Amino acid sequence: MQALRIAVFLFLAVLCNAAVAQPLHGIAMHGEPALPADFKHLPYVNPDVKKGGHISYGVVGTFDNLNPFILKSMRTTARGMWDPEYGNLIFESLMVRSRDEPFTLYGLLAQTVEWDDSRSYIQFNLNPDAKWSDGQPVTPEDVIFTFELLRDKGRVLFSYPLQTVSKMEKVGEHGVLIHFNEKANRETPLIIASSLPILPKHATDIDNFERTTLSIPIGSGPYRVKSVDPGQRIVFERNPDYWGKNIPVKVGVDNYDQIIVNYFLQDTTVFESFKKGDIDIYPDGSPAHWQQAYNFPAVSSGLVVKETFTPKTPSGMLGFVFNTRRPIFANKNVRKGLTLAFDFEWFNRNLASDAYTRTESYWQNSDLSSFGVPADANELAMLGPIKDHIDADVLDGTYKLPVSDGSGRDRSILRKAVNFLKQGGYTIRGERMVDSAGRQLSFEIMTQNADQERIAIAYRRSLSLLGIAVTIRTVDDSQYQLRTTSYDYDVIIKSYPSSLSPGIEQVGRWSSGAAKSPGSLNFAGVADPDVDTLIDHFLTAHSAEDFRDAVRSFDRILISGYYVVPLYHIAQQWVARRSRIAHPDTLPLYGYYLPVWWDASAQ
């Protein structure tokens, strides 16, 4: 009997131990991290690079604030403070995302993490070596303080994920245990780990946190702010005492002694500065510009190098966005008619040297796309009654945007557009598209720069053939920000980048809740319970198959909604650089990554 009791005790002990979460060096949205626990560096860096030298970036815009975490900071904060494109130079997250995997995180401020299979909690075990730039240690109290502050006073991008937290507590000397409520999903722990900064409790002014400031901040990142010229330039210098320079995710990263970010009113000025040598990197998104603008001496002498990179990522979506908060765009048939009216073939041939490919899915060129793929039994079951709200051709995979004859006035396509506009309550009378009260269909397209204006003019040309009155207004950066934050526009041009692991960012772009929140990224004003349901489907998917089908369903309902007039995408990334700026040979999954480039003249 005693032996049986011992055996039962040991069996239960084994079960209990098996249930205890083990510290993990990395976590993945689906599956397991690709890198082992003892990895030395990320696969797309040069681990032997000698740090030094400098780089100068150029951006369009201005800034009057060094706090990127409040609503007032949107588009007016100095780049680099919290900016994945250049690296989070000042502030850091608990974990960092690998750009060579769909959605996998490895330890940064958090050395290891623990969670359960249902992801109802996550525990971050801070690296005991982590320090602020003033030498103070990064503590669990800093983490809890930050999350409470951002939850209560941060802009939506930071406050929204924290609405899923039910409880936070310190565990031991370096641990922070976070419990989630019913609002959380399987992606939530990864968002908390990678998309939120950690701020120093001892050096943060709570009372004035929501005000703009040019005070030099204290962060845990690899750089410090050296100097600030408001609205013009910010200079970052390497912190020689940076705590994390030897941890695996930072080997071969942050390679310059000095990083300068210069601000310009328009992109043409950025390029002119690049030609003169004041700017070291120029990412180019214009085929005509890429083909024709690089005939200056620095290119022929080899001081400037043009390079093309081919990432393995989905297309994303660039297009004219209808603000459905406006009554004229509330009807889907009107939006569909306006979508069909855009003559992509004429635009591509006459204004883009046939360089573009028409975009017909938010995840085109990936397995997540619904384009050309009929919904299978599993997807239909997931959709349930929502399938009746998706266009039949989108559901069966036969959907395709019309291909015009390129004349700029393809009558067959324009006739289809007129038919849908008629179903939306508009008819042509006396060469004007009018509603039942005789009011002409008219709206404004708000643009940011000459390239957007050029596309808008092409669109206006097509719409004028239907008797639709379109005005185009190009505004400066501050006015554009003010109007988009308050949704004061009819139509704008926006890009919706896509990844191989879409998640919580889609809530900000498309959910009913975001549609009503000032400053959100739901530019189209979509407030559809079906959209909300399908977002939840991929956020809660357990298997890779269910996740794929859930994203395809979401893709289908966005396409069927005609919220955006799809424009185009380019499979390549184009970058011009000074020849002294070098990069690793290995290109990560998501394409080139500037924080791992370096100044070869310092070698």
Coordinates of C-alpha atoms in Angstrom, one line a residue:
M1 CA 0.0 0.0 0.0
Q2 CA 2.8 2.3 0.9
A3 CA 4.5 1.6 -2.4
L4 CA 1.3 2.5 -4.2
R5 CA 1.0 5.8 -2.4
I6 CA 4.6 6.6 -3.3
A7 CA 4.0 5.7 -6.9
V8 CA 0.9 7.9 -7.1
F9 CA 2.8 10.8 -5.3
L10 CA 5.7 10.5 -7.8
F11 CA 3.2 10.4 -10.7
L12 CA 1.4 13.5 -9.5
A13 CA 4.7 15.3 -9.0
V14 CA 5.8 14.6 -12.5
L15 CA 2.5 15.9 -13.8
C16 CA 2.9 19.1 -11.7
N17 CA 6.4 19.6 -12.9
A18 CA 5.3 19.1 -16.5
A19 CA 2.7 21.8 -16.1
V20 CA 5.2 24.4 -14.8
A21 CA 6.2 26.8 -17.6
Q22 CA 9.9 26.7 -18.5
P23 CA 11.9 29.8 -19.3
L24 CA 12.1 30.3 -23.1
H25 CA 14.7 32.3 -25.1
G26 CA 12.2 33.0 -27.8
I27 CA 8.5 32.7 -28.7
A28 CA 6.6 32.3 -32.0
M29 CA 3.1 33.1 -33.0
H30 CA 2.8 29.7 -34.7
G31 CA 5.3 26.8 -34.2
E32 CA 8.7 27.2 -32.6
P33 CA 11.5 29.8 -33.0
A34 CA 13.9 28.9 -35.7
L35 CA 17.0 29.8 -33.7
P36 CA 18.2 27.6 -30.8
A37 CA 18.6 28.8 -27.2
D38 CA 22.4 29.2 -27.7
F39 CA 22.3 31.2 -30.9
K40 CA 25.0 33.8 -31.1
H41 CA 23.5 36.4 -33.5
L42 CA 20.6 36.9 -35.9
P43 CA 21.2 35.3 -39.3
Y44 CA 21.1 38.5 -41.3
V45 CA 23.8 40.5 -39.6
N46 CA 27.6 40.7 -40.0
P47 CA 28.7 39.6 -36.6
D48 CA 32.3 40.8 -37.3
V49 CA 31.5 44.3 -38.3
K50 CA 33.6 47.0 -36.7
K51 CA 31.3 49.7 -35.3
G52 CA 32.0 53.3 -36.1
G53 CA 31.5 56.1 -38.6
H54 CA 28.1 57.8 -39.2
I55 CA 25.0 57.8 -41.3
S56 CA 22.6 60.6 -42.3
Y57 CA 19.0 59.9 -43.1
G58 CA 16.4 62.2 -44.7
V59 CA 12.7 62.2 -44.0
V60 CA 9.8 64.4 -45.1
G61 CA 8.1 66.1 -42.2
T62 CA 8.9 68.1 -39.1
F63 CA 8.9 67.6 -35.3
D64 CA 8.3 69.5 -32.2
N65 CA 8.3 66.6 -29.7
L66 CA 10.6 63.9 -28.4
N67 CA 7.8 61.9 -26.8
P68 CA 6.5 59.5 -29.5
F69 CA 3.9 57.8 -27.2
I70 CA 1.1 60.4 -27.0
L71 CA -1.6 61.5 -29.5
K72 CA 0.0 64.9 -30.1
S73 CA 3.2 63.1 -31.2
M74 CA 1.7 61.5 -34.4
R75 CA 3.9 62.5 -37.4
T76 CA 5.5 65.3 -35.4
T77 CA 8.0 63.3 -33.3
A78 CA 11.7 63.0 -34.0
R79 CA 12.3 59.7 -35.9
G80 CA 14.5 57.2 -34.2
M81 CA 13.1 57.7 -30.7
W82 CA 10.8 54.7 -31.3
D83 CA 11.1 53.7 -34.9
P84 CA 11.6 50.2 -36.2
E85 CA 12.9 51.5 -39.6
Y86 CA 16.0 53.0 -38.1
G87 CA 16.0 50.8 -35.0
N88 CA 14.6 51.8 -31.6
L89 CA 17.6 54.0 -30.8
I90 CA 16.4 55.4 -27.4
F91 CA 13.7 53.2 -26.0
E92 CA 13.5 49.4 -26.2
S93 CA 10.9 46.7 -25.9
L94 CA 11.1 43.6 -23.8
M95 CA 11.7 41.4 -26.9
V96 CA 12.7 42.0 -30.5
R97 CA 11.2 40.6 -33.6
S98 CA 13.3 38.6 -36.1
R99 CA 13.0 39.9 -39.6
D100 CA 13.8 36.4 -40.9
E101 CA 10.7 34.6 -39.5
P102 CA 6.9 35.4 -39.9
F103 CA 6.4 36.4 -36.2
T104 CA 9.1 35.2 -33.8
L105 CA 10.5 37.2 -30.8
Y106 CA 13.8 36.8 -29.0
G107 CA 14.9 38.3 -25.7
L108 CA 16.0 41.9 -25.4
L109 CA 15.2 43.6 -22.1
A110 CA 13.6 40.3 -21.1
Q111 CA 16.3 37.6 -21.1
T112 CA 13.7 34.8 -21.0
V113 CA 9.9 34.5 -20.9
E114 CA 7.4 32.0 -19.6
W115 CA 3.8 31.3 -20.6
D116 CA 1.2 28.6 -20.7
D117 CA -0.3 26.8 -23.7
S118 CA -3.4 28.9 -23.6
R119 CA -1.4 32.1 -23.4
S120 CA -3.4 33.4 -20.5
Y121 CA -0.3 34.9 -19.0
I122 CA 3.3 35.7 -19.8
Q123 CA 6.2 36.3 -17.4
F124 CA 9.1 38.4 -18.5
N125 CA 12.4 37.7 -16.7
L126 CA 14.4 40.8 -17.1
N127 CA 18.1 40.7 -18.0
P128 CA 19.9 41.6 -14.8
D129 CA 22.4 43.6 -16.8
A130 CA 19.8 45.9 -18.4
K131 CA 20.4 49.5 -17.5
W132 CA 19.1 53.0 -18.4
S133 CA 21.5 55.5 -20.0
D134 CA 22.0 57.1 -16.6
G135 CA 23.3 53.9 -15.2
Q136 CA 20.2 53.0 -13.2
P137 CA 19.0 49.3 -13.5
V138 CA 15.9 48.4 -15.5
T139 CA 13.5 46.9 -13.0
P140 CA 10.1 45.2 -12.9
E141 CA 8.7 48.4 -11.4
D142 CA 9.7 50.2 -14.6
V143 CA 7.8 47.7 -16.7
I144 CA 4.6 47.9 -14.5
F145 CA 4.9 51.7 -14.3
T146 CA 5.2 51.9 -18.1
F147 CA 2.3 49.7 -18.9
E148 CA 0.0 51.6 -16.5
L149 CA 1.1 54.9 -17.9
L150 CA 0.6 54.0 -21.6
R151 CA -2.7 52.3 -20.8
D152 CA -4.0 55.5 -19.2
K153 CA -2.2 58.2 -21.2
G154 CA -0.6 56.7 -24.3
R155 CA -2.0 57.0 -27.8
V156 CA -4.2 54.2 -29.2
L157 CA -1.3 52.3 -30.7
F158 CA 0.1 51.8 -27.2
S159 CA -2.9 51.9 -25.0
Y160 CA -5.1 49.5 -26.9
P161 CA -3.1 46.3 -26.3
L162 CA -2.9 47.1 -22.6
Q163 CA -6.7 46.9 -22.3
T164 CA -6.2 43.1 -22.3
V165 CA -4.2 43.1 -19.1
S166 CA -6.1 42.1 -16.0
K167 CA -3.2 42.1 -13.5
M168 CA 0.5 42.8 -13.3
E169 CA 2.8 41.7 -10.5
K170 CA 6.5 41.6 -9.7
V171 CA 8.0 38.1 -9.3
G172 CA 11.3 37.7 -7.5
E173 CA 14.0 40.3 -8.2
H174 CA 13.7 40.5 -12.0
G175 CA 10.4 39.0 -13.1
V176 CA 7.1 40.6 -14.2
L177 CA 4.0 38.4 -14.4
I178 CA 1.2 39.7 -16.7
H179 CA -2.3 38.1 -16.6
F180 CA -4.7 38.7 -19.5
N181 CA -8.5 39.1 -19.5
E182 CA -11.1 37.9 -22.0
K183 CA -10.2 40.7 -24.5
A184 CA -6.8 39.0 -25.1
N185 CA -6.0 36.6 -28.0
R186 CA -3.1 34.4 -28.8
E187 CA -1.2 37.3 -30.3
T188 CA -1.5 39.5 -27.3
P189 CA 1.5 38.3 -25.4
L190 CA 3.7 38.9 -28.5
I191 CA 2.4 42.4 -29.0
I192 CA 3.0 43.3 -25.4
A193 CA 6.5 41.9 -25.7
S194 CA 7.6 43.5 -28.9
S195 CA 5.5 46.6 -29.6
L196 CA 5.6 48.5 -26.4
P197 CA 8.5 50.6 -25.1
I198 CA 9.7 50.4 -21.5
L199 CA 10.2 53.8 -19.8
P200 CA 12.2 54.7 -16.7
K201 CA 9.9 55.3 -13.8
H202 CA 12.5 57.5 -12.0
A203 CA 12.9 59.8 -15.0
T204 CA 9.4 60.1 -16.4
D205 CA 7.2 63.1 -15.5
I206 CA 3.7 61.6 -15.1
D207 CA 1.9 64.9 -14.7
N208 CA 3.3 66.4 -18.0
F209 CA 3.5 63.1 -19.9
E210 CA 0.7 64.1 -22.4
R211 CA 2.4 67.4 -23.3
T212 CA 4.9 67.7 -26.2
T213 CA 8.5 68.1 -25.0
L214 CA 12.0 68.7 -26.3
S215 CA 13.6 67.6 -23.1
I216 CA 16.3 64.9 -23.7
P217 CA 14.9 61.6 -22.6
I218 CA 16.6 58.7 -20.7
G219 CA 16.2 55.4 -22.4
S220 CA 17.8 51.9 -22.3
G221 CA 18.6 51.9 -26.0
P222 CA 22.0 51.9 -27.8
Y223 CA 22.0 55.7 -28.5
R224 CA 21.5 58.9 -26.7
V225 CA 20.2 62.2 -28.1
K226 CA 23.3 64.4 -28.7
S227 CA 21.6 67.5 -30.1
V228 CA 18.2 68.7 -31.3
D229 CA 17.4 71.4 -33.9
P230 CA 13.6 71.6 -33.6
G231 CA 11.9 70.8 -36.9
Q232 CA 15.2 70.4 -38.7
R233 CA 17.5 67.8 -37.4
I234 CA 18.2 65.4 -34.5
V235 CA 21.6 63.8 -33.8
F236 CA 22.0 60.5 -32.0
E237 CA 25.3 59.4 -30.6
R238 CA 26.3 55.9 -29.5
N239 CA 26.1 55.2 -25.7
P240 CA 29.5 53.6 -25.1
D241 CA 28.1 52.0 -21.9
Y242 CA 25.1 50.5 -23.6
W243 CA 24.2 47.4 -21.6
G244 CA 23.0 45.2 -24.5
K245 CA 25.8 45.5 -27.0
N246 CA 26.8 41.8 -26.6
I247 CA 23.5 40.0 -26.3
P248 CA 22.7 37.9 -29.3
V249 CA 19.9 40.1 -30.9
K250 CA 22.3 43.1 -30.8
V251 CA 25.4 41.6 -32.3
G252 CA 26.0 43.2 -35.7
V253 CA 23.3 45.8 -35.0
D254 CA 23.5 49.5 -34.3
N255 CA 26.8 49.9 -36.1
Y256 CA 27.2 53.7 -36.3
D257 CA 28.8 56.0 -33.8
Q258 CA 26.5 58.8 -34.9
I259 CA 23.1 58.8 -36.6
I260 CA 21.6 62.0 -38.0
V261 CA 18.0 62.4 -39.1
N262 CA 17.3 65.4 -41.2
Y263 CA 13.8 66.8 -41.9
F264 CA 12.6 68.3 -45.2
L265 CA 9.3 69.8 -46.4
Q266 CA 9.1 67.6 -49.5
D267 CA 10.7 64.5 -51.0
T268 CA 12.3 66.3 -54.0
T269 CA 14.4 68.2 -51.4
V270 CA 15.4 65.0 -49.8
F271 CA 16.7 63.6 -53.1
E272 CA 18.5 66.9 -53.9
S273 CA 20.2 66.6 -50.5
F274 CA 21.1 63.0 -51.3
K275 CA 22.7 64.0 -54.6
K276 CA 24.8 66.6 -52.8
G277 CA 26.0 64.0 -50.3
D278 CA 24.2 65.4 -47.2
I279 CA 22.0 62.2 -47.1
D280 CA 23.5 58.7 -47.2
I281 CA 20.4 56.6 -48.0
Y282 CA 17.5 57.2 -50.4
P283 CA 14.8 54.5 -50.6
D284 CA 13.0 55.0 -53.9
G285 CA 9.4 54.0 -54.7
S286 CA 9.0 55.6 -58.1
P287 CA 9.8 53.5 -61.2
A288 CA 10.3 56.6 -63.4
H289 CA 12.4 58.3 -60.9
W290 CA 14.5 55.1 -60.3
Q291 CA 15.1 54.8 -64.1
Q292 CA 15.7 58.4 -64.9
A293 CA 16.9 60.4 -61.9
Y294 CA 20.4 58.9 -61.3
N295 CA 22.4 60.5 -64.0
F296 CA 24.4 62.8 -61.6
P297 CA 28.2 62.5 -61.2
A298 CA 28.3 60.6 -57.9
V299 CA 26.6 57.7 -59.6
S300 CA 28.9 57.6 -62.6
S301 CA 31.9 57.8 -60.3
G302 CA 30.7 55.0 -58.0
L303 CA 30.2 57.2 -55.0
V304 CA 26.5 56.3 -55.1
V305 CA 25.3 52.7 -55.6
K306 CA 21.8 51.7 -56.7
E307 CA 20.6 48.3 -55.4
T308 CA 17.5 46.2 -55.8
F309 CA 16.3 43.9 -53.1
T310 CA 13.6 41.2 -53.4
P311 CA 11.8 40.4 -50.1
K312 CA 9.6 37.4 -49.6
T313 CA 6.6 39.3 -48.3
P314 CA 3.0 39.9 -49.4
S315 CA 2.2 42.9 -51.5
G316 CA 0.3 44.9 -49.0
M317 CA -2.3 47.4 -50.4
L318 CA -1.8 50.9 -51.7
G319 CA -4.9 52.7 -52.8
F320 CA -7.4 55.5 -52.7
V321 CA -9.2 55.2 -49.4
F322 CA -12.9 56.2 -49.2
N323 CA -13.9 57.7 -45.9
T324 CA -17.1 55.8 -45.3
R325 CA -18.0 58.2 -42.5
R326 CA -19.0 60.5 -45.4
P327 CA -22.6 59.8 -46.6
I328 CA -21.6 59.7 -50.3
F329 CA -19.4 56.7 -49.6
A330 CA -21.7 54.8 -47.3
N331 CA -23.1 52.8 -50.2
K332 CA -21.0 49.8 -51.3
N333 CA -22.3 50.0 -54.9
V334 CA -21.0 53.6 -55.2
R335 CA -17.6 52.6 -53.9
K336 CA -17.6 49.7 -56.3
G337 CA -18.5 51.9 -59.3
L338 CA -15.8 54.4 -58.3
T339 CA -13.3 51.5 -58.0
L340 CA -14.0 50.2 -61.5
A341 CA -13.6 53.6 -63.0
F342 CA -9.9 53.8 -62.3
D343 CA -8.0 53.0 -65.5
F344 CA -4.9 51.3 -64.2
E345 CA -3.6 50.2 -67.6
W346 CA -3.7 53.8 -68.9
F347 CA -1.9 55.1 -65.7
N348 CA 0.7 52.3 -65.8
R349 CA 1.5 52.8 -69.5
N350 CA 1.5 56.6 -69.6
L351 CA 2.8 57.6 -66.2
A352 CA 4.8 54.6 -64.8
S353 CA 6.5 53.0 -67.8
D354 CA 4.5 49.8 -67.2
A355 CA 6.6 49.2 -64.1
Y356 CA 3.7 48.4 -61.8
T357 CA 1.6 45.3 -61.1
R358 CA -2.0 45.8 -60.2
T359 CA -2.8 44.9 -56.6
E360 CA -5.9 42.7 -56.2
S361 CA -5.4 41.3 -52.6
Y362 CA -4.1 42.7 -49.3
W363 CA -1.8 39.7 -49.1
Q364 CA -1.0 39.1 -52.8
N365 CA 2.0 36.9 -53.6
S366 CA 1.6 34.9 -50.5
D367 CA -0.3 31.8 -49.3
L368 CA -2.5 34.1 -47.1
S369 CA -4.0 35.7 -50.2
S370 CA -7.6 34.8 -51.3
F371 CA -6.9 36.1 -54.9
G372 CA -7.5 33.3 -57.4
V373 CA -8.2 30.8 -54.5
P374 CA -11.7 29.5 -53.9
A375 CA -12.8 29.2 -50.3
D376 CA -12.4 25.5 -49.2
A377 CA -14.7 23.6 -46.8
N378 CA -12.6 24.6 -43.8
E379 CA -12.8 28.3 -44.7
L380 CA -16.5 28.2 -45.5
A381 CA -17.2 26.5 -42.1
M382 CA -15.2 29.3 -40.4
L383 CA -17.1 32.0 -42.3
G384 CA -20.5 30.6 -41.5
P385 CA -23.3 33.0 -42.4
I386 CA -20.7 35.7 -43.2
K387 CA -20.1 34.0 -46.5
D388 CA -23.4 35.4 -47.7
H389 CA -22.0 39.0 -47.2
I390 CA -19.0 38.3 -49.5
D391 CA -19.2 38.8 -53.2
A392 CA -19.7 35.5 -55.0
D393 CA -16.7 36.0 -57.3
V394 CA -14.5 36.8 -54.4
L395 CA -15.7 33.7 -52.6
D396 CA -15.1 31.3 -55.5
G397 CA -11.7 32.8 -56.5
T398 CA -12.8 34.2 -59.8
Y399 CA -12.7 37.9 -58.7
K400 CA -10.4 40.1 -60.8
L401 CA -10.3 43.8 -61.4
P402 CA -11.2 44.8 -65.0
V403 CA -8.3 45.2 -67.5
S404 CA -8.9 48.1 -69.7
D405 CA -7.7 48.7 -73.3
G406 CA -5.4 51.4 -72.0
S407 CA -7.1 54.1 -73.9
G408 CA -8.2 56.0 -70.8
R409 CA -11.8 55.7 -71.9
D410 CA -12.7 52.0 -72.1
R411 CA -16.4 52.2 -72.7
S412 CA -17.3 48.7 -71.5
I413 CA -15.6 49.2 -68.1
L414 CA -17.1 52.7 -67.7
R415 CA -20.5 51.3 -68.5
K416 CA -20.1 48.8 -65.6
A417 CA -19.1 51.6 -63.3
V418 CA -22.1 53.6 -64.3
N419 CA -24.4 50.6 -63.6
F420 CA -23.1 50.2 -60.0
L421 CA -23.3 53.9 -59.4
K422 CA -26.9 53.7 -60.6
Q423 CA -27.6 51.0 -58.0
G424 CA -26.1 53.4 -55.5
G425 CA -28.6 56.1 -56.4
Y426 CA -26.8 58.1 -59.1
T427 CA -27.6 58.7 -62.7
I428 CA -26.1 60.8 -65.5
R429 CA -28.1 63.9 -66.4
G430 CA -26.7 66.4 -68.8
E431 CA -23.2 65.0 -68.5
R432 CA -23.3 65.2 -64.7
M433 CA -23.5 62.2 -62.3
V434 CA -26.3 63.3 -59.9
D435 CA -28.4 61.8 -57.1
S436 CA -32.2 61.8 -57.0
A437 CA -32.2 65.5 -55.8
G438 CA -30.0 66.6 -58.7
R439 CA -26.8 67.0 -56.6
Q440 CA -23.7 66.2 -58.5
L441 CA -21.5 63.4 -57.1
S442 CA -18.4 65.3 -56.1
F443 CA -15.6 64.9 -53.6
E444 CA -12.0 65.9 -52.7
I445 CA -8.9 63.8 -52.9
M446 CA -6.4 65.0 -50.3
T447 CA -2.7 64.3 -51.2
Q448 CA 0.6 64.7 -49.5
N449 CA 3.1 65.2 -52.3
A450 CA 3.6 65.5 -56.1
D451 CA 3.6 61.7 -56.7
Q452 CA 0.3 61.3 -55.0
E453 CA -1.1 64.3 -56.8
R454 CA -0.1 62.7 -60.1
I455 CA -2.0 59.5 -59.3
A456 CA -5.0 61.6 -58.2
I457 CA -5.0 63.6 -61.5
A458 CA -5.1 60.3 -63.4
Y459 CA -8.0 59.2 -61.3
R460 CA -9.9 62.5 -61.7
R461 CA -9.4 62.2 -65.5
S462 CA -11.3 58.9 -65.5
L463 CA -14.0 60.1 -63.2
S464 CA -14.7 63.2 -65.2
L465 CA -15.8 61.0 -68.1
L466 CA -18.6 59.9 -65.8
G467 CA -19.7 63.4 -64.8
I468 CA -18.1 63.2 -61.4
A469 CA -16.5 66.4 -60.0
V470 CA -13.2 65.8 -58.2
T471 CA -11.0 68.3 -56.6
I472 CA -7.4 67.6 -55.5
R473 CA -5.9 69.4 -52.6
T474 CA -2.2 68.9 -51.7
V475 CA -1.5 70.0 -48.1
D476 CA 1.5 70.3 -46.0
D477 CA 2.5 67.6 -43.4
S478 CA 1.0 69.3 -40.4
Q479 CA -2.3 70.0 -42.0
Y480 CA -2.4 66.4 -43.4
Q481 CA -1.8 65.0 -40.0
L482 CA -4.4 67.2 -38.4
R483 CA -7.1 66.3 -40.9
T484 CA -6.3 62.6 -41.0
T485 CA -6.3 62.4 -37.2
S486 CA -9.8 63.9 -37.1
Y487 CA -11.0 62.1 -40.3
D488 CA -11.6 65.4 -42.0
Y489 CA -11.3 64.2 -45.6
D490 CA -13.2 62.5 -48.4
V491 CA -10.5 60.4 -50.1
I492 CA -6.8 59.9 -49.3
I493 CA -4.1 57.7 -50.6
K494 CA -2.8 55.2 -48.0
S495 CA -0.5 52.2 -47.9
Y496 CA -1.4 49.2 -45.8
P497 CA 1.7 47.1 -45.4
S498 CA 1.2 43.4 -44.9
S499 CA 3.2 40.7 -43.2
L500 CA 3.2 36.9 -43.1
S501 CA 1.7 37.2 -39.6
P502 CA -1.1 39.8 -39.6
G503 CA -2.5 40.4 -36.1
I504 CA -3.5 43.1 -33.8
E505 CA -2.5 45.9 -36.2
Q506 CA -5.6 45.0 -38.2
V507 CA -7.8 45.9 -35.3
G508 CA -6.4 49.5 -35.5
R509 CA -7.0 49.6 -39.3
W510 CA -10.4 48.0 -39.7
S511 CA -12.3 47.4 -36.4
S512 CA -15.5 49.1 -35.4
G513 CA -13.9 50.3 -32.2
A514 CA -11.0 52.0 -34.1
A515 CA -13.4 53.7 -36.5
K516 CA -14.7 55.8 -33.6
S517 CA -11.3 56.5 -32.0
P518 CA -9.6 59.8 -33.0
G519 CA -6.1 59.2 -34.3
S520 CA -6.6 55.5 -35.2
L521 CA -5.5 53.9 -38.5
N522 CA -9.0 53.1 -39.6
F523 CA -8.9 55.7 -42.3
A524 CA -11.9 54.1 -44.2
G525 CA -14.1 54.3 -41.1
V526 CA -15.1 50.6 -41.4
A527 CA -17.5 49.6 -38.7
D528 CA -18.8 46.2 -39.7
P529 CA -19.5 43.4 -37.2
D530 CA -18.5 40.8 -39.8
V531 CA -15.1 42.4 -40.2
D532 CA -14.7 42.4 -36.4
T533 CA -15.6 38.7 -36.3
L534 CA -13.1 37.8 -39.0
I535 CA -10.3 39.7 -37.3
D536 CA -11.0 37.7 -34.1
H537 CA -10.8 34.5 -36.2
F538 CA -7.2 34.9 -37.1
L539 CA -6.2 36.4 -33.8
T540 CA -7.5 33.2 -32.0
A541 CA -6.4 30.6 -34.6
H542 CA -4.3 27.8 -33.1
S543 CA -3.2 25.9 -36.2
A544 CA -1.3 27.2 -39.2
E545 CA -4.1 26.0 -41.5
D546 CA -6.8 27.8 -39.5
F547 CA -4.7 30.9 -39.4
R548 CA -4.2 30.9 -43.2
D549 CA -7.9 30.4 -43.9
A550 CA -8.9 33.0 -41.4
V551 CA -6.6 35.6 -43.1
R552 CA -8.0 34.6 -46.5
S553 CA -11.5 35.2 -45.2
F554 CA -10.6 38.6 -43.9
D555 CA -8.9 39.4 -47.2
R556 CA -12.2 38.5 -49.0
I557 CA -14.4 40.7 -46.9
L558 CA -12.1 43.7 -47.3
I559 CA -12.0 43.2 -51.1
S560 CA -15.8 42.8 -51.2
G561 CA -16.3 46.0 -49.2
Y562 CA -14.5 48.1 -51.8
Y563 CA -13.2 50.4 -49.1
V564 CA -10.0 51.0 -51.1
V565 CA -9.4 51.5 -54.9
P566 CA -6.4 49.1 -55.3
L567 CA -3.5 50.7 -57.1
Y568 CA -0.2 48.8 -57.5
H569 CA 2.8 47.2 -56.0
I570 CA 6.4 46.5 -56.9
A571 CA 8.0 43.1 -56.0
Q572 CA 11.4 44.8 -55.4
Q573 CA 12.7 47.3 -52.9
W574 CA 14.9 50.0 -54.5
V575 CA 17.6 51.8 -52.4
A576 CA 20.4 54.2 -53.4
R577 CA 23.2 54.6 -51.0
R578 CA 26.6 56.2 -50.6
S579 CA 29.2 53.6 -51.5
R580 CA 30.8 53.8 -48.0
I581 CA 27.5 52.4 -46.5
A582 CA 27.6 48.6 -46.6
H583 CA 25.2 45.8 -45.7
P584 CA 25.3 42.1 -45.0
D585 CA 25.1 39.6 -47.8
T586 CA 22.1 37.8 -46.3
L587 CA 18.8 39.4 -47.0
P588 CA 16.1 38.6 -44.3
L589 CA 12.6 37.5 -45.2
Y590 CA 11.2 41.0 -44.8
G591 CA 13.8 42.7 -47.0
Y592 CA 16.6 45.1 -46.3
Y593 CA 17.0 46.2 -42.7
L594 CA 18.9 49.5 -42.1
P595 CA 19.9 48.9 -38.5
V596 CA 22.3 46.2 -39.5
W597 CA 24.1 48.3 -42.2
W598 CA 27.4 50.0 -41.4
D599 CA 29.9 52.6 -42.4
A600 CA 32.6 50.7 -44.3
S601 CA 35.0 53.7 -44.1
A602 CA 35.2 53.0 -40.4
Q603 CA 36.5 49.4 -40.9

